[in-house]
Amino acid sequence: LDRRSSLVVHFSFSALQTIMATTVLTKALTSSPMKWAVGGWSFFIVENFILSENRTYLISNFGDDGYHIAYGTLSTAAMGSVLYGYFRKVKNAQPLLWSLNSPAPLGAKVFGFVCLSVGLGMASQIPPKVQMPVHFVGSNHNNDSGEISGMAPMSTADNAPKSQEEGWKVRCPFDFTDKKDTNSPVHGLERISRHPGLWSFGLLGLGNAFLVPSLPQRAWMAMPAMVAIVGGAHTDSRFRRGMGGTLSEEYDRVTSNVPFTAMLSGAQGNVMDVLKEFSGETKPLNALIAVGVSGLWVLRRGQGVKMPLR
């Protein structure tokens, strides 16, 4: 009888805990801050979806200028609601996963660092390649053509001073040359996603979401990733139908919307070979700077919110 009673008490207590947790979660998801966190971004996604999907019809009835005026007005209103909601309703709003002035848990910092590094690393590939402003030039390299001097034809100018002597030389810290392989259907960031700009934005938001304790604030910061998922998929759908752009079957086959899906699934070939090719197509110093900045940001943001003294 005692054992049976203890089991009844145990299950009753567990059921009570489940009910209380469900009540708290429901209250949190239906709270005003959570509605503002999700609502503004949802409005932005929906109005973009509806207007772009009906682009041809709207332009034919209201003209190109009318379409873009409506698009710009609604998008501005949506983003205005997003910003108003964050600063007036969402930031540091309850419920909290940990205290505002407490450091973020280690797991949150790790996930945040990964997302920020990938997102900022993708964004770092857009500017020109960063390179060391000084480099060593060997005595066997010609300054103009890069030929090995020992292989050059003999001439009467052999005893003349070399155009570029051995030693350290100063160069531009940015390399503006474009080494894109036009024979390959994909190159660089295209291997990761068809929409690197959207996903860079989304991953930066997701990385910051891991570092804050406020549940509504986390939802607000994670919504750009939803914009990337829905917006990227809808853009692909329209382009496949020839609306506003094109998406060839080959390019569609070897790329993906969600980052790394095509690269790691074998759609671009052997995964190891693809990773090797990708490493040669990236700007390594740019990516290294992005990872370093991400690490410093996590260390700073992961310390918690410094509350003002009263």
Coordinates of C-alpha atoms in Angstrom, one line a residue:
L1 CA 0.0 0.0 0.0
D2 CA 2.8 2.4 0.9
R3 CA 4.6 1.7 -2.5
R4 CA 1.4 2.2 -4.4
S5 CA 0.7 5.4 -2.6
S6 CA 4.2 6.7 -3.3
L7 CA 3.7 6.0 -7.0
V8 CA 0.4 7.8 -7.0
V9 CA 2.1 10.8 -5.3
H10 CA 5.0 10.7 -7.7
F11 CA 2.9 10.6 -10.9
S12 CA 0.6 13.3 -9.5
F13 CA 3.5 15.5 -8.8
S14 CA 4.9 14.9 -12.3
A15 CA 1.6 15.7 -13.9
L16 CA 1.3 18.9 -11.8
Q17 CA 4.8 19.9 -12.9
T18 CA 3.9 19.3 -16.6
I19 CA 0.7 21.3 -16.3
M20 CA 2.5 24.2 -14.6
A21 CA 5.3 24.1 -17.2
T22 CA 2.7 24.1 -20.1
T23 CA 0.9 27.0 -18.5
V24 CA 4.1 29.0 -18.2
L25 CA 5.1 28.2 -21.7
T26 CA 1.7 29.1 -23.1
K27 CA 1.7 32.3 -21.2
A28 CA 5.1 33.2 -22.5
L29 CA 4.2 32.4 -26.1
T30 CA 1.1 34.5 -26.0
S31 CA 2.5 37.4 -24.1
S32 CA 2.7 40.9 -25.6
P33 CA 6.5 40.9 -26.0
M34 CA 6.4 37.5 -27.8
K35 CA 3.7 38.8 -30.1
W36 CA 5.8 41.8 -31.0
A37 CA 8.9 39.7 -31.4
V38 CA 7.3 37.4 -34.0
G39 CA 4.5 39.7 -35.4
G40 CA 6.6 42.3 -37.0
W41 CA 8.9 39.9 -38.8
S42 CA 5.9 37.8 -39.8
F43 CA 4.3 40.8 -41.3
F44 CA 7.5 41.5 -43.3
I45 CA 7.6 37.9 -44.6
V46 CA 3.9 37.8 -45.5
E47 CA 3.8 41.2 -47.3
N48 CA 6.9 40.3 -49.3
F49 CA 5.5 36.9 -50.2
I50 CA 2.1 38.3 -51.4
L51 CA 3.5 41.2 -53.3
S52 CA 6.3 39.3 -55.1
E53 CA 4.0 36.3 -55.9
N54 CA 1.5 38.7 -57.5
R55 CA 4.1 40.9 -59.1
T56 CA 3.0 40.4 -62.7
Y57 CA -0.7 41.0 -61.9
L58 CA 0.0 44.1 -59.8
I59 CA 2.3 45.7 -62.4
S60 CA -0.2 45.1 -65.2
N61 CA -3.0 46.8 -63.2
F62 CA -1.1 49.5 -61.3
G63 CA 2.1 50.0 -63.3
D64 CA 5.7 49.4 -62.3
D65 CA 5.9 52.6 -60.3
G66 CA 2.7 51.8 -58.4
Y67 CA 4.0 48.3 -57.6
H68 CA 7.3 49.5 -56.2
I69 CA 5.6 52.3 -54.2
A70 CA 3.3 49.8 -52.6
Y71 CA 6.2 47.4 -52.0
G72 CA 8.4 50.0 -50.5
T73 CA 5.6 51.4 -48.3
L74 CA 4.6 48.1 -46.8
S75 CA 8.2 46.9 -46.3
T76 CA 9.1 50.2 -44.5
A77 CA 6.0 49.8 -42.3
A78 CA 6.9 46.2 -41.5
M79 CA 10.5 47.1 -40.6
G80 CA 9.2 50.0 -38.6
S81 CA 7.1 47.7 -36.5
V82 CA 10.0 45.3 -36.1
L83 CA 12.3 48.0 -34.7
Y84 CA 9.6 49.6 -32.6
G85 CA 8.7 46.2 -31.1
Y86 CA 12.3 45.4 -30.3
F87 CA 13.2 48.6 -28.5
R88 CA 9.8 49.2 -26.8
K89 CA 8.4 45.8 -26.1
V90 CA 11.0 43.0 -26.6
K91 CA 14.4 43.9 -25.4
N92 CA 15.2 42.1 -22.1
A93 CA 11.6 41.2 -21.7
Q94 CA 10.6 38.2 -19.5
P95 CA 10.5 35.3 -19.2
L96 CA 14.3 34.9 -18.8
L97 CA 16.3 31.7 -19.2
W98 CA 18.9 33.0 -16.9
S99 CA 19.5 36.3 -15.0
L100 CA 20.2 39.3 -17.2
N101 CA 23.5 40.1 -15.3
S102 CA 24.7 36.5 -15.3
P103 CA 27.0 35.1 -18.0
A104 CA 25.5 33.0 -20.8
P105 CA 25.9 29.2 -20.4
L106 CA 28.9 27.6 -22.1
G107 CA 26.6 25.7 -24.6
A108 CA 24.9 29.0 -25.6
K109 CA 28.3 30.6 -26.2
V110 CA 29.5 27.7 -28.3
F111 CA 26.4 27.7 -30.5
G112 CA 26.4 31.4 -30.7
F113 CA 30.1 31.4 -31.8
V114 CA 29.5 28.8 -34.5
C115 CA 26.5 30.7 -36.0
L116 CA 28.3 34.1 -35.8
S117 CA 31.5 32.7 -37.3
V118 CA 29.6 31.2 -40.3
G119 CA 27.4 34.2 -40.8
L120 CA 30.2 36.8 -40.5
G121 CA 32.5 34.5 -42.4
M122 CA 30.1 34.5 -45.4
A123 CA 29.8 38.3 -45.2
S124 CA 33.6 38.6 -45.1
Q125 CA 33.8 37.0 -48.6
I126 CA 32.0 40.0 -50.2
P127 CA 34.8 42.6 -49.8
P128 CA 38.1 42.3 -51.7
K129 CA 40.6 39.7 -50.4
V130 CA 42.6 40.9 -47.5
Q131 CA 46.3 40.1 -47.7
M132 CA 49.5 41.0 -45.8
P133 CA 50.7 44.4 -46.7
V134 CA 54.3 43.1 -47.0
H135 CA 55.6 40.0 -48.7
F136 CA 58.9 38.4 -49.5
V137 CA 60.0 38.4 -53.1
G138 CA 62.6 35.8 -54.2
S139 CA 65.5 36.7 -56.5
N140 CA 64.4 34.3 -59.2
H141 CA 61.0 36.0 -59.8
N142 CA 60.5 38.7 -62.4
N143 CA 58.3 41.6 -61.3
D144 CA 56.2 41.9 -64.5
S145 CA 55.5 38.4 -65.8
G146 CA 56.4 36.2 -62.8
E147 CA 58.8 34.1 -65.0
I148 CA 61.8 32.4 -63.5
S149 CA 64.8 34.5 -64.5
G150 CA 67.0 31.4 -64.9
M151 CA 64.6 30.2 -67.7
A152 CA 64.5 33.5 -69.6
P153 CA 66.4 33.9 -72.9
M154 CA 69.9 35.4 -72.7
S155 CA 70.2 39.0 -73.8
T156 CA 72.6 41.9 -73.7
A157 CA 70.7 43.2 -70.7
D158 CA 71.7 40.3 -68.5
N159 CA 74.0 42.5 -66.5
A160 CA 71.4 45.2 -66.0
P161 CA 69.9 45.7 -62.6
K162 CA 66.9 43.5 -61.9
S163 CA 63.5 45.2 -62.0
Q164 CA 62.6 43.6 -58.6
E165 CA 65.3 42.6 -56.2
E166 CA 65.1 39.9 -53.5
G167 CA 63.7 41.1 -50.2
W168 CA 60.5 42.3 -48.4
K169 CA 58.2 44.4 -50.6
V170 CA 55.2 46.6 -49.7
R171 CA 51.9 45.9 -51.5
C172 CA 48.3 46.8 -51.3
P173 CA 46.5 45.2 -48.3
F174 CA 43.6 44.3 -50.6
D175 CA 43.7 42.0 -53.6
F176 CA 41.2 43.2 -56.2
T177 CA 41.8 40.4 -58.7
D178 CA 38.9 38.1 -59.5
K179 CA 39.9 34.5 -59.7
K180 CA 36.4 33.0 -60.3
D181 CA 36.4 29.9 -62.4
T182 CA 33.9 30.5 -65.2
N183 CA 34.0 26.8 -66.2
S184 CA 32.4 25.7 -62.9
P185 CA 28.6 26.1 -62.4
V186 CA 29.2 27.1 -58.7
H187 CA 32.0 29.0 -57.0
G188 CA 32.7 30.3 -53.5
L189 CA 29.7 31.2 -51.4
E190 CA 27.4 29.7 -54.0
R191 CA 28.5 26.3 -52.8
I192 CA 27.1 27.1 -49.4
S193 CA 23.8 28.6 -50.4
R194 CA 22.0 30.2 -53.4
H195 CA 21.2 33.1 -51.0
P196 CA 24.4 33.9 -49.0
G197 CA 23.3 37.4 -48.2
L198 CA 20.0 36.3 -46.6
W199 CA 21.7 33.4 -44.7
S200 CA 24.6 35.6 -43.5
F201 CA 22.0 38.0 -42.0
G202 CA 20.0 35.1 -40.6
L203 CA 23.0 33.3 -38.9
L204 CA 24.2 36.6 -37.4
G205 CA 20.8 37.0 -35.8
L206 CA 20.7 33.4 -34.7
G207 CA 24.2 33.6 -33.2
N208 CA 23.2 36.7 -31.1
A209 CA 19.9 34.9 -30.0
F210 CA 21.9 32.2 -28.2
L211 CA 23.7 34.9 -26.1
V212 CA 20.6 36.6 -24.6
P213 CA 18.5 35.2 -21.7
S214 CA 15.2 36.9 -22.8
L215 CA 12.9 34.4 -24.6
P216 CA 11.1 37.1 -26.6
Q217 CA 14.4 38.7 -27.5
R218 CA 15.7 35.3 -28.6
A219 CA 12.6 34.9 -30.8
W220 CA 13.1 38.3 -32.4
M221 CA 16.8 37.7 -33.2
A222 CA 16.0 34.2 -34.6
M223 CA 13.4 35.5 -37.0
P224 CA 15.9 36.6 -39.7
A225 CA 16.7 32.9 -40.1
M226 CA 13.0 32.4 -40.8
V227 CA 13.2 35.2 -43.4
A228 CA 16.1 33.4 -45.1
I229 CA 14.3 30.1 -45.1
V230 CA 10.9 31.4 -46.4
G231 CA 12.3 34.2 -48.6
G232 CA 15.0 32.0 -50.2
A233 CA 12.5 29.2 -50.9
H234 CA 10.0 31.6 -52.4
T235 CA 12.6 33.4 -54.6
D236 CA 13.7 30.0 -55.9
S237 CA 10.1 29.1 -56.6
R238 CA 9.5 32.3 -58.6
F239 CA 12.7 31.9 -60.5
R240 CA 11.9 28.4 -61.5
R241 CA 8.7 29.7 -63.0
G242 CA 10.5 32.6 -64.7
M243 CA 9.1 35.3 -62.4
G244 CA 11.6 38.1 -61.8
G245 CA 14.6 35.9 -62.7
T246 CA 15.7 32.5 -63.8
L247 CA 17.1 29.4 -62.1
S248 CA 18.6 26.8 -64.5
E249 CA 18.1 23.1 -63.8
E250 CA 21.9 22.5 -63.4
Y251 CA 22.4 25.4 -61.0
D252 CA 19.3 24.3 -59.0
R253 CA 20.7 20.8 -58.8
V254 CA 24.1 21.6 -57.5
T255 CA 23.1 24.4 -55.1
S256 CA 20.7 24.7 -52.2
N257 CA 18.8 27.3 -50.2
V258 CA 19.7 25.9 -46.7
P259 CA 23.5 26.4 -46.1
F260 CA 25.8 23.4 -46.8
T261 CA 23.0 21.1 -47.9
A262 CA 24.2 20.7 -51.5
M263 CA 27.8 20.8 -50.6
L264 CA 27.6 18.0 -48.0
S265 CA 25.0 15.9 -49.8
G266 CA 27.2 15.1 -52.7
A267 CA 25.3 17.2 -55.2
Q268 CA 28.5 19.1 -56.1
G269 CA 30.6 15.9 -56.3
N270 CA 32.8 14.1 -53.8
V271 CA 32.5 15.9 -50.5
M272 CA 36.2 16.0 -49.7
D273 CA 37.1 17.2 -53.2
V274 CA 34.4 19.9 -52.9
L275 CA 35.7 21.1 -49.6
K276 CA 39.2 21.3 -51.1
E277 CA 38.0 23.3 -54.0
F278 CA 36.0 25.5 -51.7
S279 CA 39.0 26.3 -49.6
G280 CA 40.8 27.5 -52.7
E281 CA 37.9 29.7 -53.7
T282 CA 37.6 31.6 -50.3
K283 CA 39.4 34.5 -48.9
P284 CA 41.1 32.9 -45.9
L285 CA 42.4 36.0 -44.1
N286 CA 38.9 37.6 -44.4
A287 CA 37.4 34.5 -42.9
L288 CA 40.0 34.4 -40.1
I289 CA 39.2 38.0 -39.2
A290 CA 35.5 37.2 -39.1
V291 CA 36.1 34.3 -36.7
G292 CA 38.3 36.5 -34.5
V293 CA 35.6 39.2 -34.4
S294 CA 33.0 36.6 -33.6
G295 CA 35.0 35.2 -30.7
L296 CA 35.5 38.7 -29.2
W297 CA 31.8 39.5 -29.6
V298 CA 30.8 36.2 -27.8
L299 CA 33.2 37.0 -25.0
R300 CA 31.7 40.5 -24.6
R301 CA 28.0 39.7 -25.1
G302 CA 28.3 36.4 -23.2
Q303 CA 29.2 38.2 -19.9
G304 CA 25.6 39.3 -19.4
V305 CA 23.9 42.7 -19.3
K306 CA 25.6 45.3 -17.1
M307 CA 22.7 46.8 -15.1
P308 CA 23.0 50.5 -14.2
L309 CA 23.5 51.3 -10.6
R310 CA 20.6 53.0 -8.8

